[in-house]
Amino acid sequence: MRFHGYFRSSASYRCRIAFGLKHVEYDLRPVHLRRGGGEQNTPDYRQLNPQGLVPALETAGLVLTQSLAIVEWLDERYPEPPLLPADSDQRALVRGFAQAIACDIHPLQNLRVLRFLTSELELDQAQLDRWCQHWIGEGLMACEALIAGNEFDFAFGDAPGLADICLVPQMYSADRFGVDLERMPRLRAVRDRCEALPAFAAAHPSRQPDADA
Amino acid sequence: MRFHGYFRSSASYRCRIAFGLKHVEYDLRPVHLRRGGGEQNTPDYRQLNPQGLVPALETAGLVLTQSLAIVEWLDERYPEPPLLPADSDQRALVRGFAQAIACDIHPLQNLRVLRFLTSELELDQAQLDRWCQHWIGEGLMACEALIAGNEFDFAFGDAPGLADICLVPQMYSADRFGVDLERMPRLRAVRDRCEALPAFAAAHPSRQPDADA
């Protein structure tokens, strides 16, 4: 399996955690989003993924895109350990939490959007910081509320799963953008437990071969 | 089942199509996003969905949020007709297409984001139009490429499914924001076939009881 990703991309980070939890090896093809005009914009990469985004997973003549689709595919192909609950109701809650991050937080603060805001709409750094802190802060506070009543070690159970896979990279971004995480004790506790696990630790951006020096 | 939605919300529209395709009845609880400070921001609604977004589905003591999670839950609970392919590879492609819309197009043009851009960051209407047209146009062109090679009646098969459920509301938004759809013949053909089906027609924003007069 060829995995096209970028060390700092939240969506790539999610997939790396899932690969680690499943003990599935992959052949990394780094796509440097900031080098030159961005390697994601080359004709070869656009041929692979017309969105020009990472990650993309090539496997047996198939190209899969979108991190949540890739993680669910991995979970179906390599069932152990499961990343989603067996019960439909619980599965819907986990997917809802994951999508609250993947649909309503992350897309607003990824590189292409921040670039458009600065280069096309000429926002300054203070406005950009306000934008990022607003969406990440508000979004994570909602996530905190979604799992406030759960007393599990992880977001939705006593083993990590899809929700945790989305949470940890988003908390990493929140830190980078200076979001105040003090208000989110439940999320921080889950994040800390995740980061103590080898699969999460090995997936951290700073541990990737393509990480900036 | 109580379905909290708003007639013009893309995410609500997706769920309405899925309900229709499954022939599942629901009790509509309209949440008017533009009335007063927005009914999604009342303490009662925030109690139900801490994100303060529509849709939310209440069923048997459970509150489900996020349209894709709701559609997949419906598909698991009411298996006929299926909205996702049985094969894992095909399912991953369909989910990838759906998420290309739900994660990378729609979140950038929904009401709360447009409001923040105008009221907090003081963008003018021309800048806002440019923002919407850029993300919707670029995003749908990628979707066009993702299914260019498919010769099915619908996005990924000869029956409508999750990909079509996401596509039709996004095309509706694209029209509203003045995006040029001429460049997307495959998407238009799929959209037109969908709109001829009763489940899609009945889910159209203009046909909802909470639609603006």
Short mmCIF file of C-alpha atoms in Angstrom, two decimals:
data_model
loop_
_atom_site.label_atom_id
_atom_site.label_comp_id
_atom_site.label_asym_id
_atom_site.label_seq_id
_atom_site.Cartn_x
_atom_site.Cartn_y
_atom_site.Cartn_z
CA MET A 1 0.00 0.00 0.00
CA ARG A 2 1.30 3.41 -0.97
CA PHE A 3 0.28 6.15 1.42
CA HIS A 4 0.57 9.72 0.15
CA GLY A 5 0.64 12.10 3.08
CA TYR A 6 2.26 15.11 4.70
CA PHE A 7 3.69 15.04 8.20
CA ARG A 8 1.71 17.99 9.53
CA SER A 9 -1.62 17.28 7.82
CA SER A 10 -4.31 16.38 10.37
CA ALA A 11 -5.99 14.08 7.89
CA SER A 12 -2.71 12.21 7.20
CA TYR A 13 -2.04 12.02 10.95
CA ARG A 14 -5.45 10.35 11.47
CA CYS A 15 -4.60 7.66 8.94
CA ARG A 16 -1.14 7.08 10.44
CA ILE A 17 -2.71 6.43 13.84
CA ALA A 18 -5.15 3.96 12.28
CA PHE A 19 -2.33 2.14 10.45
CA GLY A 20 -0.48 1.91 13.76
CA LEU A 21 -3.44 0.60 15.75
CA LYS A 22 -4.04 -2.03 13.06
CA HIS A 23 -0.33 -2.90 12.77
CA VAL A 24 -0.56 -2.40 9.02
CA GLU A 25 2.65 -1.39 7.23
CA TYR A 26 2.61 1.15 4.43
CA ASP A 27 4.96 2.60 1.89
CA LEU A 28 5.07 6.34 2.58
CA ARG A 29 5.12 8.72 -0.37
CA PRO A 30 5.56 12.18 1.15
CA VAL A 31 3.71 15.02 -0.56
CA HIS A 32 5.26 18.29 0.58
CA LEU A 33 2.40 20.79 0.71
CA ARG A 34 4.63 23.84 1.11
CA ARG A 35 7.52 23.08 -1.25
CA GLY A 36 7.47 25.05 -4.52
CA GLY A 37 3.87 25.48 -5.59
CA GLY A 38 2.99 22.48 -3.41
CA GLU A 39 3.59 18.92 -4.54
CA GLN A 40 -0.15 18.27 -4.17
CA ASN A 41 -0.69 20.50 -7.21
CA THR A 42 1.54 18.62 -9.66
CA PRO A 43 -0.28 16.99 -12.60
CA ASP A 44 0.85 13.54 -11.40
CA TYR A 45 -0.64 14.01 -7.97
CA ARG A 46 -3.84 15.60 -9.34
CA GLN A 47 -4.18 12.55 -11.57
CA LEU A 48 -4.11 10.41 -8.43
CA ASN A 49 -6.36 12.68 -6.38
CA PRO A 50 -8.29 15.34 -8.31
CA GLN A 51 -8.89 17.24 -5.07
CA GLY A 52 -5.16 17.89 -4.75
CA LEU A 53 -5.33 17.06 -1.05
CA VAL A 54 -3.62 14.54 1.17
CA PRO A 55 -3.99 11.77 2.12
CA ALA A 56 -4.47 9.32 -0.72
CA LEU A 57 -4.03 5.58 -0.42
CA GLU A 58 -3.10 3.45 -3.42
CA THR A 59 -3.89 -0.21 -3.06
CA ALA A 60 -4.46 -2.91 -5.66
CA GLY A 61 -5.30 -0.52 -8.48
CA LEU A 62 -7.58 1.52 -6.29
CA VAL A 63 -7.01 5.08 -5.09
CA LEU A 64 -8.80 5.97 -1.88
CA THR A 65 -9.12 9.56 -0.72
CA GLN A 66 -10.55 11.28 2.38
CA SER A 67 -9.14 10.24 5.73
CA LEU A 68 -12.39 9.03 7.31
CA ALA A 69 -13.16 6.87 4.28
CA ILE A 70 -9.63 5.44 4.44
CA VAL A 71 -9.89 4.72 8.18
CA GLU A 72 -13.27 2.98 7.76
CA TRP A 73 -11.85 0.98 4.84
CA LEU A 74 -8.90 -0.10 7.00
CA ASP A 75 -11.32 -1.06 9.75
CA GLU A 76 -13.34 -3.20 7.35
CA ARG A 77 -10.28 -4.84 5.77
CA TYR A 78 -8.33 -5.34 9.01
CA PRO A 79 -11.02 -5.83 11.64
CA GLU A 80 -8.77 -6.14 14.70
CA PRO A 81 -8.72 -4.13 16.86
CA PRO A 82 -12.05 -2.54 15.86
CA LEU A 83 -12.08 1.24 15.49
CA LEU A 84 -15.88 1.53 15.57
CA PRO A 85 -18.39 0.00 18.02
CA ALA A 86 -20.38 -3.02 16.83
CA ASP A 87 -23.71 -1.41 17.80
CA SER A 88 -25.31 0.90 15.21
CA ASP A 89 -26.37 3.54 17.74
CA GLN A 90 -22.92 3.74 19.28
CA ARG A 91 -21.32 3.71 15.85
CA ALA A 92 -23.45 6.71 14.84
CA LEU A 93 -22.35 8.63 17.95
CA VAL A 94 -18.69 7.92 17.23
CA ARG A 95 -19.07 8.91 13.58
CA GLY A 96 -20.91 12.08 14.65
CA PHE A 97 -18.04 13.07 16.95
CA ALA A 98 -15.43 12.29 14.28
CA GLN A 99 -17.36 14.34 11.72
CA ALA A 100 -17.78 17.25 14.14
CA ILE A 101 -14.00 17.50 13.83
CA ALA A 102 -13.48 16.39 10.23
CA CYS A 103 -16.37 18.41 8.76
CA ASP A 104 -16.74 21.39 11.08
CA ILE A 105 -13.32 22.21 12.53
CA HIS A 106 -10.46 20.94 10.42
CA PRO A 107 -11.64 22.18 6.97
CA LEU A 108 -11.66 25.76 8.23
CA GLN A 109 -8.05 25.80 9.32
CA ASN A 110 -6.23 23.72 6.77
CA LEU A 111 -3.44 25.11 4.66
CA ARG A 112 -5.33 25.86 1.44
CA VAL A 113 -8.00 27.82 3.31
CA LEU A 114 -5.54 29.86 5.34
CA ARG A 115 -3.64 30.62 2.16
CA PHE A 116 -6.77 31.82 0.40
CA LEU A 117 -7.67 34.04 3.34
CA THR A 118 -4.26 35.71 3.34
CA SER A 119 -3.33 35.82 -0.33
CA GLU A 120 -6.74 36.30 -1.97
CA LEU A 121 -8.74 38.06 0.72
CA GLU A 122 -5.74 39.82 2.26
CA LEU A 123 -6.47 39.07 5.89
CA ASP A 124 -3.64 39.92 8.25
CA GLN A 125 -2.11 37.57 10.83
CA ALA A 126 -4.28 38.85 13.68
CA GLN A 127 -7.45 38.19 11.68
CA LEU A 128 -6.17 34.76 10.71
CA ASP A 129 -5.43 33.89 14.33
CA ARG A 130 -8.90 35.04 15.33
CA TRP A 131 -10.45 32.87 12.59
CA CYS A 132 -8.51 29.75 13.63
CA GLN A 133 -8.99 30.22 17.33
CA HIS A 134 -12.69 30.83 16.90
CA TRP A 135 -13.47 27.70 14.88
CA ILE A 136 -11.11 25.35 16.68
CA GLY A 137 -12.07 26.66 20.12
CA GLU A 138 -15.82 26.60 19.53
CA GLY A 139 -15.63 23.23 17.77
CA LEU A 140 -13.60 21.53 20.46
CA MET A 141 -15.84 22.95 23.22
CA ALA A 142 -18.75 21.22 21.47
CA CYS A 143 -16.70 18.00 21.35
CA GLU A 144 -16.00 18.37 25.07
CA ALA A 145 -19.77 18.58 25.67
CA LEU A 146 -20.47 15.60 23.39
CA ILE A 147 -18.37 13.29 25.61
CA ALA A 148 -18.70 15.06 28.96
CA GLY A 149 -20.96 12.33 30.31
CA ASN A 150 -18.75 9.42 29.23
CA GLU A 151 -16.50 7.96 31.89
CA PHE A 152 -14.42 5.81 29.59
CA ASP A 153 -10.66 6.04 29.28
CA PHE A 154 -11.04 7.11 25.66
CA ALA A 155 -13.70 9.21 23.93
CA PHE A 156 -16.30 6.47 23.54
CA GLY A 157 -14.88 3.38 25.20
CA ASP A 158 -11.99 1.80 26.99
CA ALA A 159 -10.01 1.36 23.80
CA PRO A 160 -9.12 4.03 21.25
CA GLY A 161 -11.19 4.30 18.09
CA LEU A 162 -12.26 6.62 15.27
CA ALA A 163 -13.22 9.47 17.62
CA ASP A 164 -9.82 9.47 19.31
CA ILE A 165 -8.12 9.18 15.92
CA CYS A 166 -9.75 12.47 14.92
CA LEU A 167 -9.36 14.16 18.29
CA VAL A 168 -5.61 13.85 18.79
CA PRO A 169 -4.54 15.53 15.52
CA GLN A 170 -7.10 18.30 16.10
CA MET A 171 -5.71 18.93 19.60
CA TYR A 172 -2.24 19.11 18.06
CA SER A 173 -3.48 21.78 15.61
CA ALA A 174 -5.25 23.60 18.43
CA ASP A 175 -1.94 23.85 20.27
CA ARG A 176 -0.18 25.16 17.17
CA PHE A 177 -2.82 27.86 16.73
CA GLY A 178 -2.72 28.91 20.38
CA VAL A 179 -6.20 27.72 21.35
CA ASP A 180 -6.82 27.63 25.10
CA LEU A 181 -7.29 23.95 25.99
CA GLU A 182 -7.68 24.54 29.72
CA ARG A 183 -11.45 24.64 29.23
CA MET A 184 -11.45 21.07 27.89
CA PRO A 185 -10.42 18.75 30.70
CA ARG A 186 -12.15 15.67 29.28
CA LEU A 187 -10.55 16.11 25.85
CA ARG A 188 -7.14 16.69 27.39
CA ALA A 189 -7.42 13.55 29.51
CA VAL A 190 -8.35 11.48 26.45
CA ARG A 191 -5.57 13.06 24.40
CA ASP A 192 -2.99 12.34 27.10
CA ARG A 193 -4.04 8.69 27.34
CA CYS A 194 -3.87 8.34 23.57
CA GLU A 195 -0.45 9.94 23.31
CA ALA A 196 0.92 7.41 25.77
CA LEU A 197 0.12 4.60 23.30
CA PRO A 198 2.77 3.54 20.75
CA ALA A 199 0.45 3.87 17.73
CA PHE A 200 -0.37 7.48 18.55
CA ALA A 201 3.19 8.37 19.53
CA ALA A 202 4.64 6.94 16.31
CA ALA A 203 2.09 8.86 14.23
CA HIS A 204 3.02 12.26 15.68
CA PRO A 205 4.09 14.79 13.01
CA SER A 206 7.49 15.31 14.63
CA ARG A 207 8.28 11.60 14.20
CA GLN A 208 7.68 11.45 10.44
CA PRO A 209 10.51 11.05 7.93
CA ASP A 210 9.25 14.07 5.96
CA ALA A 211 9.08 16.38 9.02
CA ASP A 212 10.79 19.74 8.62
CA ALA A 213 14.18 19.80 10.32
CA MET B 1 -38.19 10.00 15.31
CA ARG B 2 -37.84 13.74 15.71
CA PHE B 3 -35.81 15.39 13.00
CA HIS B 4 -34.47 18.87 13.74
CA GLY B 5 -33.59 20.60 10.50
CA TYR B 6 -33.77 23.74 8.41
CA PHE B 7 -35.20 23.80 4.91
CA ARG B 8 -32.17 25.37 3.25
CA SER B 9 -29.44 23.51 5.15
CA SER B 10 -27.51 21.18 2.84
CA ALA B 11 -26.92 18.76 5.68
CA SER B 12 -30.66 18.63 6.50
CA TYR B 13 -31.46 18.23 2.80
CA ARG B 14 -29.16 15.17 2.64
CA CYS B 15 -31.01 13.51 5.50
CA ARG B 16 -34.42 14.31 3.99
CA ILE B 17 -33.41 12.56 0.77
CA ALA B 18 -32.24 9.51 2.74
CA PHE B 19 -35.51 9.39 4.71
CA GLY B 20 -37.39 9.53 1.44
CA LEU B 21 -35.36 6.80 -0.27
CA LYS B 22 -35.89 4.58 2.79
CA HIS B 23 -39.60 5.45 3.07
CA VAL B 24 -39.05 6.35 6.72
CA GLU B 25 -41.43 8.90 8.25
CA TYR B 26 -40.18 11.54 10.66
CA ASP B 27 -41.58 14.21 12.90
CA LEU B 28 -40.08 17.50 11.67
CA ARG B 29 -38.99 20.06 14.24
CA PRO B 30 -37.92 23.09 12.22
CA VAL B 31 -34.95 25.06 13.58
CA HIS B 32 -34.96 28.47 11.94
CA LEU B 33 -31.30 29.43 11.56
CA ARG B 34 -31.99 33.05 10.67
CA ARG B 35 -34.84 33.96 13.00
CA GLY B 36 -33.83 36.14 15.97
CA GLY B 37 -30.36 35.10 17.07
CA GLY B 38 -30.95 31.76 15.37
CA GLU B 39 -33.01 29.02 16.97
CA GLN B 40 -29.94 26.75 16.83
CA ASN B 41 -28.39 28.92 19.54
CA THR B 42 -31.13 28.58 22.15
CA PRO B 43 -30.10 26.76 25.36
CA ASP B 44 -32.67 24.02 24.62
CA TYR B 45 -31.23 23.31 21.22
CA ARG B 46 -27.62 23.50 22.45
CA GLN B 47 -28.59 20.95 25.09
CA LEU B 48 -29.69 18.66 22.28
CA ASN B 49 -26.73 19.39 20.00
CA PRO B 50 -23.78 21.20 21.61
CA GLN B 51 -22.51 22.14 18.15
CA GLY B 52 -25.59 24.32 17.60
CA LEU B 53 -25.92 22.98 14.07
CA VAL B 54 -28.63 21.16 12.18
CA PRO B 55 -29.53 18.42 11.65
CA ALA B 56 -30.07 16.44 14.82
CA LEU B 57 -32.13 13.26 15.04
CA GLU B 58 -33.79 12.20 18.28
CA THR B 59 -34.70 8.56 18.46
CA ALA B 60 -35.27 6.27 21.44
CA GLY B 61 -33.40 8.42 23.94
CA LEU B 62 -30.52 8.93 21.54
CA VAL B 63 -29.51 12.18 19.82
CA LEU B 64 -27.62 11.73 16.58
CA THR B 65 -25.80 14.60 14.94
CA GLN B 66 -23.88 15.07 11.68
CA SER B 67 -25.70 14.28 8.47
CA LEU B 68 -23.36 11.56 7.18
CA ALA B 69 -23.50 9.74 10.51
CA ILE B 70 -27.30 10.00 10.43
CA VAL B 71 -27.51 8.72 6.84
CA GLU B 72 -25.24 5.75 7.62
CA TRP B 73 -27.28 5.01 10.75
CA LEU B 74 -30.47 5.04 8.67
CA ASP B 75 -28.81 2.74 6.17
CA GLU B 76 -27.86 0.27 8.91
CA ARG B 77 -31.27 0.38 10.60
CA TYR B 78 -33.35 0.33 7.42
CA PRO B 79 -31.22 -1.66 4.96
CA GLU B 80 -33.50 -1.37 1.91
CA PRO B 81 -32.73 0.14 -0.50
CA PRO B 82 -29.00 0.23 0.37
CA LEU B 83 -27.31 3.61 0.19
CA LEU B 84 -23.77 2.19 0.19
CA PRO B 85 -22.27 -0.60 -1.93
CA ALA B 86 -21.76 -3.99 -0.27
CA ASP B 87 -18.11 -4.17 -1.35
CA SER B 88 -15.58 -2.43 0.95
CA ASP B 89 -13.55 -0.92 -1.89
CA GLN B 90 -16.60 0.54 -3.56
CA ARG B 91 -17.95 1.72 -0.23
CA ALA B 92 -14.69 3.59 0.42
CA LEU B 93 -14.95 5.33 -2.96
CA VAL B 94 -18.52 6.41 -2.27
CA ARG B 95 -17.62 7.64 1.20
CA GLY B 96 -14.62 9.50 -0.24
CA PHE B 97 -16.83 11.30 -2.75
CA ALA B 98 -19.43 12.14 -0.08
CA GLN B 99 -16.73 13.48 2.22
CA ALA B 100 -15.15 15.53 -0.57
CA ILE B 101 -18.43 17.45 -0.42
CA ALA B 102 -19.27 17.21 3.28
CA CYS B 103 -15.74 17.95 4.55
CA ASP B 104 -14.19 20.09 1.84
CA ILE B 105 -16.95 22.12 0.18
CA HIS B 106 -20.00 22.55 2.35
CA PRO B 107 -18.28 23.62 5.62
CA LEU B 108 -16.74 26.60 3.87
CA GLN B 109 -20.01 28.06 2.68
CA ASN B 110 -22.47 27.39 5.43
CA LEU B 111 -24.30 30.15 7.22
CA ARG B 112 -22.16 30.44 10.37
CA VAL B 113 -18.97 30.73 8.32
CA LEU B 114 -20.36 33.34 5.94
CA ARG B 115 -21.62 35.31 8.92
CA PHE B 116 -18.22 35.25 10.59
CA LEU B 117 -16.54 36.41 7.39
CA THR B 118 -18.87 39.39 7.04
CA SER B 119 -19.54 40.41 10.63
CA GLU B 120 -16.22 39.58 12.30
CA LEU B 121 -13.73 39.86 9.45
CA GLU B 122 -15.70 42.52 7.57
CA LEU B 123 -15.50 41.02 4.12
CA ASP B 124 -17.74 42.68 1.55
CA GLN B 125 -20.22 40.92 -0.70
CA ALA B 126 -17.80 40.70 -3.64
CA GLN B 127 -15.18 38.99 -1.45
CA LEU B 128 -17.80 36.66 -0.04
CA ASP B 129 -18.97 35.71 -3.54
CA ARG B 130 -15.39 35.04 -4.56
CA TRP B 131 -14.87 32.84 -1.50
CA CYS B 132 -18.01 30.77 -2.15
CA GLN B 133 -17.49 30.45 -5.88
CA HIS B 134 -13.87 29.42 -5.41
CA TRP B 135 -14.48 26.58 -2.93
CA ILE B 136 -17.69 25.28 -4.45
CA GLY B 137 -16.36 25.54 -8.02
CA GLU B 138 -13.00 23.91 -7.30
CA GLY B 139 -14.59 21.27 -5.08
CA LEU B 140 -17.25 20.25 -7.58
CA MET B 141 -14.71 20.14 -10.41
CA ALA B 142 -12.79 17.56 -8.35
CA CYS B 143 -16.04 15.64 -7.85
CA GLU B 144 -16.62 15.75 -11.61
CA ALA B 145 -13.16 14.20 -12.11
CA LEU B 146 -13.78 11.55 -9.41
CA ILE B 147 -16.73 10.12 -11.33
CA ALA B 148 -15.77 11.07 -14.89
CA GLY B 149 -14.98 7.46 -15.75
CA ASN B 150 -18.21 6.00 -14.35
CA GLU B 151 -20.94 5.30 -16.84
CA PHE B 152 -23.69 4.63 -14.34
CA ASP B 153 -26.96 6.53 -14.18
CA PHE B 154 -26.04 7.83 -10.74
CA ALA B 155 -22.66 8.78 -9.24
CA PHE B 156 -21.51 5.25 -8.39
CA GLY B 157 -24.21 2.92 -9.61
CA ASP B 158 -27.54 2.51 -11.28
CA ALA B 159 -29.42 3.44 -8.12
CA PRO B 160 -28.95 6.56 -6.02
CA GLY B 161 -26.87 6.36 -2.85
CA LEU B 162 -24.81 8.34 -0.37
CA ALA B 163 -22.76 10.13 -3.05
CA ASP B 164 -25.89 11.37 -4.85
CA ILE B 165 -27.43 12.34 -1.51
CA CYS B 166 -24.50 14.70 -0.93
CA LEU B 167 -24.21 15.87 -4.51
CA VAL B 168 -27.74 17.17 -5.10
CA PRO B 169 -27.85 19.60 -2.14
CA GLN B 170 -24.37 20.85 -3.01
CA MET B 171 -25.46 21.53 -6.60
CA TYR B 172 -28.45 23.43 -5.22
CA SER B 173 -26.08 25.60 -3.14
CA ALA B 174 -23.79 26.05 -6.12
CA ASP B 175 -26.72 27.45 -8.08
CA ARG B 176 -27.61 29.83 -5.28
CA PHE B 177 -24.04 31.14 -5.13
CA GLY B 178 -23.79 31.58 -8.89
CA VAL B 179 -21.23 28.87 -9.58
CA ASP B 180 -20.84 27.99 -13.25
CA LEU B 181 -22.05 24.39 -13.60
CA GLU B 182 -21.56 24.20 -17.36
CA ARG B 183 -18.11 22.71 -16.77
CA MET B 184 -19.63 19.73 -14.94
CA PRO B 185 -21.66 17.70 -17.42
CA ARG B 186 -21.42 14.42 -15.50
CA LEU B 187 -22.52 16.01 -12.23
CA ARG B 188 -25.40 17.79 -13.96
CA ALA B 189 -26.59 14.59 -15.60
CA VAL B 190 -26.56 12.78 -12.24
CA ARG B 191 -28.29 15.68 -10.53
CA ASP B 192 -31.01 15.78 -13.18
CA ARG B 193 -31.68 12.06 -12.87
CA CYS B 194 -31.86 12.36 -9.10
CA GLU B 195 -34.23 15.31 -9.18
CA ALA B 196 -36.65 13.31 -11.30
CA LEU B 197 -37.07 10.82 -8.43
CA PRO B 198 -39.83 11.41 -5.85
CA ALA B 199 -37.51 11.11 -2.82
CA PHE B 200 -35.23 13.84 -4.14
CA ALA B 201 -38.07 16.06 -5.33
CA ALA B 202 -39.89 15.87 -1.99
CA ALA B 203 -36.68 16.76 -0.12
CA HIS B 204 -36.09 19.98 -2.06
CA PRO B 205 -35.85 23.07 0.17
CA SER B 206 -38.75 24.80 -1.62
CA ARG B 207 -41.05 21.91 -0.70
CA GLN B 208 -40.44 22.04 3.07
CA PRO B 209 -43.07 23.30 5.52
CA ASP B 210 -40.55 25.69 7.08
CA ALA B 211 -39.49 27.23 3.75
CA ASP B 212 -39.56 31.03 3.60
CA ALA B 213 -42.64 32.31 1.82
#
